[in-house]
Amino acid sequence: MLAGDADRERAVNVLKDAFTEGRLTQPEYEDRIGRAYQSRTYGELDQVTADIPARIVPPAFLPAAPPYVPLPAPLPATNGQAIGSLVCGICAPFTGGLSAIPAIALGHIAKNKIRYTGQQGEGLAIAGLILGYLTVAGFAALILLFALFSIGS
C-alpha cells in the first residue's frame, strides 16, 4: 500500500524523538530520515522505524494529590477523679450522704491534678464538689433540725 506525505511525516517524527532521546546516533538519524522521505509504501516506512520502540506518552494530567489537611490535635484526657467526684456527688442523696465525702475529696484532688496536667474535667470536679458540699450541708441542717426539735420537746 502506498504511503502518503502525512505517513512519512509521522515516521520522521518518530525518528526525531528517538534521536532527541539518544536512541539514534547522528549518522543513523540522517540515513533514516533520507530513507523515510524516499519511502513509497508502508512496508518501507516500517523498515525505517521497526527497531525503535513506541514512545510512551505520559497522561495529559496526573491526578493531584489530596490537599494536606492537618489533623486536629487530640484533646487531653478527662480526669478520672473528676468523673468520680461527679458520680459520688450525684449518688450522695441516695446513699444517705455517705458518698458526699468522697465527692468532695475527689473533687479537690481532681482540680489540683487538672491544674498541673492540663487534663479536661474541671467542670465535672466543680459539679461534684458543689453536690458534695450541698449534700453535707443539707444533712447537717437536717441533723441540726432534729436536735433542735428533740431539745424543744
mmCIF file of N, CA and C in Angstrom, residues 8-60:
data_model
loop_
_atom_site.group_PDB
_atom_site.id
_atom_site.type_symbol
_atom_site.label_atom_id
_atom_site.label_comp_id
_atom_site.label_asym_id
_atom_site.label_seq_id
_atom_site.Cartn_x
_atom_site.Cartn_y
_atom_site.Cartn_z
ATOM 1 N N ARG A 8 4.735 9.713 5.986
ATOM 2 C CA ARG A 8 6.184 9.940 6.033
ATOM 3 C C ARG A 8 6.545 10.917 7.166
ATOM 4 N N GLU A 9 5.734 11.948 7.368
ATOM 5 C CA GLU A 9 5.998 12.920 8.442
ATOM 6 C C GLU A 9 5.887 12.264 9.826
ATOM 7 N N ARG A 10 4.918 11.349 9.972
ATOM 8 C CA ARG A 10 4.799 10.631 11.243
ATOM 9 C C ARG A 10 6.042 9.792 11.503
ATOM 10 N N ALA A 11 6.553 9.132 10.471
ATOM 11 C CA ALA A 11 7.763 8.330 10.624
ATOM 12 C C ALA A 11 8.957 9.219 10.945
ATOM 13 N N VAL A 12 9.048 10.378 10.306
ATOM 14 C CA VAL A 12 10.142 11.318 10.587
ATOM 15 C C VAL A 12 10.047 11.812 12.025
ATOM 16 N N ASN A 13 8.829 12.057 12.530
ATOM 17 C CA ASN A 13 8.655 12.486 13.924
ATOM 18 C C ASN A 13 9.111 11.403 14.905
ATOM 19 N N VAL A 14 8.827 10.150 14.574
ATOM 20 C CA VAL A 14 9.302 9.039 15.417
ATOM 21 C C VAL A 14 10.827 9.029 15.433
ATOM 22 N N LEU A 15 11.446 9.230 14.272
ATOM 23 C CA LEU A 15 12.917 9.262 14.192
ATOM 24 C C LEU A 15 13.488 10.457 14.968
ATOM 25 N N LYS A 16 12.821 11.622 14.889
ATOM 26 C CA LYS A 16 13.284 12.803 15.628
ATOM 27 C C LYS A 16 13.232 12.552 17.130
ATOM 28 N N ASP A 17 12.131 11.965 17.588
ATOM 29 C CA ASP A 17 12.004 11.670 19.018
ATOM 30 C C ASP A 17 13.077 10.690 19.475
ATOM 31 N N ALA A 18 13.325 9.661 18.658
ATOM 32 C CA ALA A 18 14.347 8.679 19.015
ATOM 33 C C ALA A 18 15.729 9.323 19.063
ATOM 34 N N PHE A 19 15.999 10.242 18.145
ATOM 35 C CA PHE A 19 17.287 10.922 18.124
ATOM 36 C C PHE A 19 17.447 11.831 19.351
ATOM 37 N N THR A 20 16.398 12.597 19.687
ATOM 38 C CA THR A 20 16.484 13.506 20.833
ATOM 39 C C THR A 20 16.567 12.744 22.147
ATOM 40 N N GLU A 21 16.040 11.534 22.181
ATOM 41 C CA GLU A 21 16.120 10.719 23.391
ATOM 42 C C GLU A 21 17.421 9.933 23.463
ATOM 43 N N GLY A 22 18.254 10.039 22.419
ATOM 44 C CA GLY A 22 19.560 9.384 22.436
ATOM 45 C C GLY A 22 19.557 7.940 21.974
ATOM 46 N N ARG A 23 18.506 7.513 21.308
ATOM 47 C CA ARG A 23 18.456 6.129 20.826
ATOM 48 C C ARG A 23 19.047 5.983 19.427
ATOM 49 N N LEU A 24 19.295 7.081 18.747
ATOM 50 C CA LEU A 24 19.918 7.059 17.416
ATOM 51 C C LEU A 24 21.120 8.010 17.426
ATOM 52 N N THR A 25 22.160 7.605 16.702
ATOM 53 C CA THR A 25 23.311 8.491 16.539
ATOM 54 C C THR A 25 23.016 9.447 15.381
ATOM 55 N N GLN A 26 23.850 10.471 15.257
ATOM 56 C CA GLN A 26 23.658 11.462 14.187
ATOM 57 C C GLN A 26 23.692 10.819 12.798
ATOM 58 N N PRO A 27 24.683 9.955 12.481
ATOM 59 C CA PRO A 27 24.690 9.354 11.130
ATOM 60 C C PRO A 27 23.480 8.457 10.886
ATOM 61 N N GLU A 28 23.079 7.666 11.908
ATOM 62 C CA GLU A 28 21.894 6.803 11.753
ATOM 63 C C GLU A 28 20.657 7.656 11.483
ATOM 64 N N TYR A 29 20.530 8.724 12.251
ATOM 65 C CA TYR A 29 19.380 9.609 12.120
ATOM 66 C C TYR A 29 19.291 10.193 10.710
ATOM 67 N N GLU A 30 20.392 10.695 10.212
ATOM 68 C CA GLU A 30 20.393 11.298 8.867
ATOM 69 C C GLU A 30 20.075 10.265 7.800
ATOM 70 N N ASP A 31 20.646 9.058 7.953
ATOM 71 C CA ASP A 31 20.387 7.988 6.981
ATOM 72 C C ASP A 31 18.909 7.614 6.963
ATOM 73 N N ARG A 32 18.333 7.452 8.138
ATOM 74 C CA ARG A 32 16.935 7.019 8.218
ATOM 75 C C ARG A 32 15.980 8.122 7.745
ATOM 76 N N ILE A 33 16.305 9.370 8.035
ATOM 77 C CA ILE A 33 15.461 10.476 7.557
ATOM 78 C C ILE A 33 15.421 10.455 6.025
ATOM 79 N N GLY A 34 16.570 10.266 5.405
ATOM 80 C CA GLY A 34 16.628 10.210 3.940
ATOM 81 C C GLY A 34 15.805 9.051 3.401
ATOM 82 N N ARG A 35 15.929 7.879 4.040
ATOM 83 C CA ARG A 35 15.153 6.706 3.584
ATOM 84 C C ARG A 35 13.662 6.920 3.815
ATOM 85 N N ALA A 36 13.286 7.621 4.939
ATOM 86 C CA ALA A 36 11.866 7.843 5.218
ATOM 87 C C ALA A 36 11.248 8.731 4.143
ATOM 88 N N TYR A 37 11.942 9.768 3.729
ATOM 89 C CA TYR A 37 11.398 10.657 2.702
ATOM 90 C C TYR A 37 11.366 9.999 1.322
ATOM 91 N N GLN A 38 12.207 8.990 1.098
ATOM 92 C CA GLN A 38 12.212 8.297 -0.193
ATOM 93 C C GLN A 38 11.244 7.122 -0.225
ATOM 94 N N SER A 39 10.676 6.746 0.947
ATOM 95 C CA SER A 39 9.779 5.582 1.008
ATOM 96 C C SER A 39 8.493 5.873 0.266
ATOM 97 N N ARG A 40 8.025 4.815 -0.449
ATOM 98 C CA ARG A 40 6.770 4.951 -1.188
ATOM 99 C C ARG A 40 5.669 4.116 -0.564
ATOM 100 N N THR A 41 6.019 3.089 0.235
ATOM 101 C CA THR A 41 4.997 2.195 0.791
ATOM 102 C C THR A 41 5.114 2.158 2.322
ATOM 103 N N TYR A 42 4.062 1.626 2.928
ATOM 104 C CA TYR A 42 4.081 1.453 4.379
ATOM 105 C C TYR A 42 5.165 0.463 4.808
ATOM 106 N N GLY A 43 5.405 -0.542 4.024
ATOM 107 C CA GLY A 43 6.442 -1.524 4.323
ATOM 108 C C GLY A 43 7.813 -0.874 4.428
ATOM 109 N N GLU A 44 8.127 0.037 3.498
ATOM 110 C CA GLU A 44 9.421 0.725 3.536
ATOM 111 C C GLU A 44 9.514 1.638 4.767
ATOM 112 N N LEU A 45 8.408 2.299 5.117
ATOM 113 C CA LEU A 45 8.393 3.148 6.320
ATOM 114 C C LEU A 45 8.567 2.311 7.588
ATOM 115 N N ASP A 46 7.932 1.132 7.595
ATOM 116 C CA ASP A 46 8.064 0.252 8.758
ATOM 117 C C ASP A 46 9.507 -0.205 8.939
ATOM 118 N N GLN A 47 10.222 -0.453 7.847
ATOM 119 C CA GLN A 47 11.630 -0.866 7.953
ATOM 120 C C GLN A 47 12.492 0.241 8.554
ATOM 121 N N VAL A 48 12.145 1.493 8.285
ATOM 122 C CA VAL A 48 12.925 2.625 8.793
ATOM 123 C C VAL A 48 12.740 2.768 10.308
ATOM 124 N N THR A 49 11.534 2.456 10.818
ATOM 125 C CA THR A 49 11.231 2.670 12.241
ATOM 126 C C THR A 49 10.997 1.371 13.003
ATOM 127 N N ALA A 50 11.264 0.220 12.399
ATOM 128 C CA ALA A 50 10.910 -1.064 13.009
ATOM 129 C C ALA A 50 11.635 -1.316 14.332
ATOM 130 N N ASP A 51 12.899 -0.948 14.461
ATOM 131 C CA ASP A 51 13.654 -1.274 15.664
ATOM 132 C C ASP A 51 13.546 -0.190 16.741
ATOM 133 N N ILE A 52 12.742 0.825 16.511
ATOM 134 C CA ILE A 52 12.542 1.884 17.507
ATOM 135 C C ILE A 52 11.257 1.566 18.270
ATOM 136 N N PRO A 53 11.354 1.395 19.598
ATOM 137 C CA PRO A 53 10.133 1.087 20.362
ATOM 138 C C PRO A 53 9.178 2.278 20.372
ATOM 139 N N ALA A 54 7.927 1.981 20.527
ATOM 140 C CA ALA A 54 6.912 3.036 20.547
ATOM 141 C C ALA A 54 7.151 3.919 21.763
ATOM 142 N N ARG A 55 6.933 5.190 21.579
ATOM 143 C CA ARG A 55 7.154 6.139 22.654
ATOM 144 C C ARG A 55 6.020 6.034 23.658
ATOM 145 N N ILE A 56 6.374 6.040 24.930
ATOM 146 C CA ILE A 56 5.366 6.006 25.984
ATOM 147 C C ILE A 56 5.010 7.444 26.319
ATOM 148 N N VAL A 57 3.756 7.774 26.094
ATOM 149 C CA VAL A 57 3.289 9.132 26.329
ATOM 150 C C VAL A 57 2.664 9.190 27.714
ATOM 151 N N PRO A 58 3.159 10.075 28.566
ATOM 152 C CA PRO A 58 2.542 10.191 29.887
ATOM 153 C C PRO A 58 1.139 10.759 29.759
ATOM 154 N N PRO A 59 0.289 10.492 30.730
ATOM 155 C CA PRO A 59 -1.074 11.030 30.654
ATOM 156 C C PRO A 59 -1.038 12.552 30.616
ATOM 157 N N ALA A 60 -2.089 13.116 30.038
ATOM 158 C CA ALA A 60 -2.160 14.565 29.883
ATOM 159 C C ALA A 60 -2.101 15.268 31.232
#
